[in-house]
Coordinates of C-alpha atoms in Angstrom, one line a residue:
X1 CA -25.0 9.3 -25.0
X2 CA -22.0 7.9 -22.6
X3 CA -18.7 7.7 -24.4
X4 CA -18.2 4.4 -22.5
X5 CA -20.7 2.8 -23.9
X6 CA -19.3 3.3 -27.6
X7 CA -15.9 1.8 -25.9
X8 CA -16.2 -2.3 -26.5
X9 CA -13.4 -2.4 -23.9
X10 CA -14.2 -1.8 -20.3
X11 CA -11.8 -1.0 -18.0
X12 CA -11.4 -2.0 -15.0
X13 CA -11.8 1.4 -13.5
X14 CA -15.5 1.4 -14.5
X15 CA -17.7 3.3 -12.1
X16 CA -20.9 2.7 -10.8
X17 CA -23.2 4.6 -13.4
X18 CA -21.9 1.1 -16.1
X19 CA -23.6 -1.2 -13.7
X20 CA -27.7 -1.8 -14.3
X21 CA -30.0 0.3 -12.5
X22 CA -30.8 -2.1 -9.7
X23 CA -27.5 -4.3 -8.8
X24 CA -27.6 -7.0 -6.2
X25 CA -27.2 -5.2 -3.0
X26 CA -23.8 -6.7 -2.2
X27 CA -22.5 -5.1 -5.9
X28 CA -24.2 -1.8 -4.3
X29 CA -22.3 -2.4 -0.9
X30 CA -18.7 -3.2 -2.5
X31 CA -19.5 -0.1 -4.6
X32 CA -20.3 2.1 -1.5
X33 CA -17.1 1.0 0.1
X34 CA -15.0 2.2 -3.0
X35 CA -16.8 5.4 -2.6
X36 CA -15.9 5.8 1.3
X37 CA -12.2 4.9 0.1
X38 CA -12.2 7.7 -2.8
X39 CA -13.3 9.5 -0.2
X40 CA -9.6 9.5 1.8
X41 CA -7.9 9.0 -1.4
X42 CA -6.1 12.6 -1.4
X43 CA -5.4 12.4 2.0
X44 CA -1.6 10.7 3.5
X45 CA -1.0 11.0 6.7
X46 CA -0.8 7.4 8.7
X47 CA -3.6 7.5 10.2
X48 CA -5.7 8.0 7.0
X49 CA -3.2 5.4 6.4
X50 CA -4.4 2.9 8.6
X51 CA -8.3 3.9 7.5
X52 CA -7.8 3.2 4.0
X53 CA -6.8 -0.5 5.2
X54 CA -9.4 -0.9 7.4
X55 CA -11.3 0.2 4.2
X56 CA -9.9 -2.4 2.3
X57 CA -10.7 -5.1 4.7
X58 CA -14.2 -4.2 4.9
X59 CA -14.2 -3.9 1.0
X60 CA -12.6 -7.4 0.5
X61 CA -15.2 -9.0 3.4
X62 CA -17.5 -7.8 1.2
X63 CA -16.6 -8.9 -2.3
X64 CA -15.7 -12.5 -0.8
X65 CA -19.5 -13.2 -0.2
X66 CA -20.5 -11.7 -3.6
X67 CA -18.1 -14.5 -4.9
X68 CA -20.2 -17.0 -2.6
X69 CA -23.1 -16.0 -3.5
X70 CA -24.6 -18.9 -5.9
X71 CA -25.6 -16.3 -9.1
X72 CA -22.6 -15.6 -8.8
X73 CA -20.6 -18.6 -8.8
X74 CA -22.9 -20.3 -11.7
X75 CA -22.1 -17.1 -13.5
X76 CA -18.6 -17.3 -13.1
X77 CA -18.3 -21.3 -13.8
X78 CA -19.1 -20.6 -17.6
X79 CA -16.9 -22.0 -19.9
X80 CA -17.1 -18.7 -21.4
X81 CA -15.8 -16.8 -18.5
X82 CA -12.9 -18.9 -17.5
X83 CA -10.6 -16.4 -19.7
X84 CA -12.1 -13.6 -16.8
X85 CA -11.7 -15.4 -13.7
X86 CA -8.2 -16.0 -14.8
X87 CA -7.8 -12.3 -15.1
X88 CA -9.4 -12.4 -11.4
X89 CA -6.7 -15.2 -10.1
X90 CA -3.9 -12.9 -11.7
X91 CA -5.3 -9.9 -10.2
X92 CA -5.4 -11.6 -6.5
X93 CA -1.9 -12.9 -6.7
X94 CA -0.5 -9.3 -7.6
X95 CA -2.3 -7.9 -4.2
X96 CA -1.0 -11.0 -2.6
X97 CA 2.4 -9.6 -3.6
X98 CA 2.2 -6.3 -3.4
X99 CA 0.4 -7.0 1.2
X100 CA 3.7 -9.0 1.1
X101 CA 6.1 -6.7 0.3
X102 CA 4.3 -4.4 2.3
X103 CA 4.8 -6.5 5.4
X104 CA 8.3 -7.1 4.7
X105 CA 9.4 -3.2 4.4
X106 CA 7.2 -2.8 7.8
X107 CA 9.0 -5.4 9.5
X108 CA 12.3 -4.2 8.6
X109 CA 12.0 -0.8 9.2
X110 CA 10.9 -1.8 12.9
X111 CA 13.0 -4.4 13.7
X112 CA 15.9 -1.3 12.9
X113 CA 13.8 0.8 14.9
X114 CA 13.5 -1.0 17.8
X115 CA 17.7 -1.9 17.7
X116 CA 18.5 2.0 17.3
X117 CA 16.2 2.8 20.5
X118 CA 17.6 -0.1 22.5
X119 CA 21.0 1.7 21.8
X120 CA 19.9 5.3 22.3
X121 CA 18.3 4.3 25.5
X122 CA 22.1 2.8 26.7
X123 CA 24.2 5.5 25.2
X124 CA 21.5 8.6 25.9
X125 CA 23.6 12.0 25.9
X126 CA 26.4 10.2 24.5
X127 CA 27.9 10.1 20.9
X128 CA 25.8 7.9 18.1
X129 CA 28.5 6.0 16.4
X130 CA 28.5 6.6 12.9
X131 CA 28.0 2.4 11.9
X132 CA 25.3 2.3 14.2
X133 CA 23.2 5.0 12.0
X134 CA 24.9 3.9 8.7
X135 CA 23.0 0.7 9.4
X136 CA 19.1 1.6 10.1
X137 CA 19.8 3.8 6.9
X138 CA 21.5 0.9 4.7
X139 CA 18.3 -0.9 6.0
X140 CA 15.7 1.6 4.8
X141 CA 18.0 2.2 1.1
X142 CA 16.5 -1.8 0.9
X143 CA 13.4 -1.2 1.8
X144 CA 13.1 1.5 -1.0
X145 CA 14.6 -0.7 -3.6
X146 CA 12.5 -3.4 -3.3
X147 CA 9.2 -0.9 -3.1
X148 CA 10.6 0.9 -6.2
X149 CA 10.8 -2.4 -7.7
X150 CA 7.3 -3.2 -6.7
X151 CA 5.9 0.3 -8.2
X152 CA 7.5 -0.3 -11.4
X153 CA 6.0 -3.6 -12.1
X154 CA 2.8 -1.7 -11.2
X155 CA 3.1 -0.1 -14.6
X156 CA 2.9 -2.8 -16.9
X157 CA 0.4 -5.1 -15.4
X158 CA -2.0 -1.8 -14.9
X159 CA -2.5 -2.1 -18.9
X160 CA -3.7 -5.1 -18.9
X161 CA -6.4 -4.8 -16.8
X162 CA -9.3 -4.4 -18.8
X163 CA -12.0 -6.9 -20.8
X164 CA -14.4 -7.1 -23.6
X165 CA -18.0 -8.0 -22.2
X166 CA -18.6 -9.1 -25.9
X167 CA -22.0 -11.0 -26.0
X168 CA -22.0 -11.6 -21.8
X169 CA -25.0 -11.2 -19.8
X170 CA -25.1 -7.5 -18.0
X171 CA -25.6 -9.2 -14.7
X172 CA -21.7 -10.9 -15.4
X173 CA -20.1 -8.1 -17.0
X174 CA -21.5 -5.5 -13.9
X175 CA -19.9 -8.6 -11.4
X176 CA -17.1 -9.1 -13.2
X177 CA -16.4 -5.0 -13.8
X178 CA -17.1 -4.3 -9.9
X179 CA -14.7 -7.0 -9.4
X180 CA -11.5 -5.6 -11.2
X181 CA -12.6 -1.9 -9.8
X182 CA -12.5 -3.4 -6.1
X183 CA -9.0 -4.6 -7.4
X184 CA -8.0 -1.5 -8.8
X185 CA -8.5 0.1 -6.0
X186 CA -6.9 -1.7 -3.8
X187 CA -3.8 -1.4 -5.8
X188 CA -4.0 2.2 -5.4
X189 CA -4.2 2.0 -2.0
X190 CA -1.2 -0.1 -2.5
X191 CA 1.1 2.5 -4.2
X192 CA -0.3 5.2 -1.9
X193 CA 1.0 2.7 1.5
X194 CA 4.5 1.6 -0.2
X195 CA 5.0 5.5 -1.1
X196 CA 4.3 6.2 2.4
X197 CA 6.6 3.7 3.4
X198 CA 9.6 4.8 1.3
X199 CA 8.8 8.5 2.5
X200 CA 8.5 9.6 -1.2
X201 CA 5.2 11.8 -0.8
X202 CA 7.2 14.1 1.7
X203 CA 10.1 14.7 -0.5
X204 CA 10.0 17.2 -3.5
X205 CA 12.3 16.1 -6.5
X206 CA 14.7 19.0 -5.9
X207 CA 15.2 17.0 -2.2
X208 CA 16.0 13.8 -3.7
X209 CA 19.8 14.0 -3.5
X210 CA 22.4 10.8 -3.3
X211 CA 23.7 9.8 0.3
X212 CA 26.8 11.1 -1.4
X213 CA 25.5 14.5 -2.4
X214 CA 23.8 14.7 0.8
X215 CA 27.4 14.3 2.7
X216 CA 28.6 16.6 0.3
X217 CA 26.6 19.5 1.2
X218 CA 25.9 19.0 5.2
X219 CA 24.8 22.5 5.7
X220 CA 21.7 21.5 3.1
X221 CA 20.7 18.0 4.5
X222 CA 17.4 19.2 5.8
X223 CA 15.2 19.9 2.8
X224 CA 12.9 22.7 3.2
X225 CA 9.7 21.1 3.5
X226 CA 6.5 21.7 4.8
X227 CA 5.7 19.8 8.2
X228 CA 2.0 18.6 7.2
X229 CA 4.1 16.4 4.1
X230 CA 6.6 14.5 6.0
X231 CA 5.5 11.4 7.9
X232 CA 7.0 9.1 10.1
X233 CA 9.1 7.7 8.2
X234 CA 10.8 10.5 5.8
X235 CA 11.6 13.2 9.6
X236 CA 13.2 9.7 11.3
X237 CA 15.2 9.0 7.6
X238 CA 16.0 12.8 7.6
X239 CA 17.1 13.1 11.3
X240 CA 19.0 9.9 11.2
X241 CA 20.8 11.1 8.2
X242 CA 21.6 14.4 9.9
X243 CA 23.1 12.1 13.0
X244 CA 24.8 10.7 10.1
X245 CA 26.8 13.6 9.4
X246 CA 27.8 14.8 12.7
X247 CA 28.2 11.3 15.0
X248 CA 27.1 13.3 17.8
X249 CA 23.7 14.6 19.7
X250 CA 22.8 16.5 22.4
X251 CA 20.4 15.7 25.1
X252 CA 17.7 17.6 23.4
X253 CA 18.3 15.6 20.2
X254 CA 18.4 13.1 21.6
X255 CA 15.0 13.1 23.3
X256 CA 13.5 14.5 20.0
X257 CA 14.9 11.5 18.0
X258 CA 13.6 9.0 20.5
X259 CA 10.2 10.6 20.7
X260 CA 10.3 10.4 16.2
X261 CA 11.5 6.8 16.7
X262 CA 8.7 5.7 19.5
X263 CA 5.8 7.5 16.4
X264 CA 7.5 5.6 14.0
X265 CA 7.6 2.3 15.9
X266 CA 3.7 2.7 16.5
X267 CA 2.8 3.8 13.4
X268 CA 4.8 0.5 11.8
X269 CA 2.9 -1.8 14.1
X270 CA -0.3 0.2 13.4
X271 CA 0.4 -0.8 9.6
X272 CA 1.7 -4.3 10.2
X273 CA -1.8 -5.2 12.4
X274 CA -3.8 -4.0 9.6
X275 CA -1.9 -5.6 6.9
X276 CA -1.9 -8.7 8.4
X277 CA -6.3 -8.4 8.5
X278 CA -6.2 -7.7 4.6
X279 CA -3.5 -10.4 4.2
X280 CA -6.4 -13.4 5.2
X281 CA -8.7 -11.5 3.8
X282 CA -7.2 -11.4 0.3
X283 CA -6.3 -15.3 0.7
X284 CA -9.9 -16.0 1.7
X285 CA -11.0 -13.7 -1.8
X286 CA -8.3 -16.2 -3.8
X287 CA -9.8 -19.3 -2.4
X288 CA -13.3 -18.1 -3.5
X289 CA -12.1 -17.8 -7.0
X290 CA -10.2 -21.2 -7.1
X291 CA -13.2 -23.0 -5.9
X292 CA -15.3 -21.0 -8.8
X293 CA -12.5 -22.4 -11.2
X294 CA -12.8 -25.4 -10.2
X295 CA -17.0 -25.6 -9.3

């Protein structure tokens, strides 16, 4: 027998073998998307990046007309199930949050890129001032704050997502548990974006000095790492940090930084197009349940 079905909680990562044997096909389609996503899940370079939002958007799409669909809605509108799609409203305004803050680190990080390359382009083969640098990194120190921030208060709303079908219909609880897994993925992708963002995934903990430590010990600003783990945004943090440290470049530097600034740039705006999809797409998903709320 299934341990999960001795558990009289569900959770909210519930996979497909808990719904019944023949789900509507639009449960079967949002399931098949979570599977594509899983799918790319280990992967973290941007462009697997840029798939998994894509992913998302398709995913969302698809769970906005289950919401529409009338079996659903009636289902939904019970008095009974008010308590769940309150869990769903909550759910909606955390993604809401976490595409905004999303945005908002992409947008900063290229409005600095784009300043820094307007003043590499005038000054090329001279010295970098020193303030100049300080500046893109006292940007990208914001930017990780407010992500860090974002992944803690990941960890407490994480345990609460999870229900007791008590004496439901199947057909609600298998909508209502495809539902919070579509939204538990999602924030997954989430944390796997903003950690991208921040450049975590490239650095190993023995890397993660202090800017102070960092100027301490110049010879050791590079950390040893492997090429295929850095992304975009951890080699233009490292390089600008190493530019930090000696105000100065070389014309071969120089081009090198430029060419790490122009991928970064893209792979910002890459992000920010997508984002910006999911972003109405979410909304639309919030309406959806506000009007079930309310039907």
């Amino acid at each position: 027998m299934d341990s999960s079905a001795s558990n009289p909680k569900t959770s909210y990562h519930a996979r497909s073998n808990s719904l019944p044997s023949s789900p509507h096909p639009l449960i079967a389609q949002v399931n098949e998307y979570l599977c594509r996503l899983r799918a790319s899940e280990a992967t973290s370079s941007s462009s697997s990046m840029s798939h998994n939002i894509v992913g998302l958007q398709d995913l969302h799409d698809c769970v906005d007309k289950l919401l529409l669909l009338p079996l659903s809605t009636q289902s939904l509108a019970q008095q009974q199930q008010e308590k769940w799609v309150n869990e769903l409203l909550d759910g909606s305004l955390r993604l809401l949050d976490l595409c905004n803050t999303a945005k908002d680190a992409l947008l900063q990080t290229k409005e600095c890129t784009q300043e820094l390359q307007s003043i590499m382009r005038r000054r090329r083969g001279e010295s970098m001032l020193g303030s100049e640098v300080r500046k893109f990194l006292n940007s990208r120190k914001v930017v990780k704050k407010a992500i860090n921030k974002a992944l803690g208060n990941l960890k407490g709303a994480k345990d609460k997502c999870t229900f007791s079908p008590s004496e439901a219909e199947n057909e609600v609880v298998a909508l209502f548990s495809i539902l919070r897994e579509a939204e538990a993925f999602t924030v997954t992708v989430f944390e796997s974006l903003l950690s991208f963002i921040s450049g975590r995934n490239a650095q190993s903990k023995s890397c993660r000095w202090s800017l102070v430590s960092k100027l301490m010990y110049s010879k050791r600003v590079a950390c040893e790492e492997e090429e295929t783990h850095a992304n975009e945004f951890s080699k233009v943090d490292a390089a600008l940090l190493s530019v930090f440290m000696t105000s100065k470049l070389d014309n071969k530097h120089v081009e090198n930084l430029q060419n790490q600034l122009e991928h970064l740039e893209m792979c910002t705006q890459d992000f920010e197009d997508g984002l910006e999809c999911l972003f109405r797409r979410l909304i639309k998903t919030r309406v959806s349940l506000l009007n079930v709320l309310n039907h």
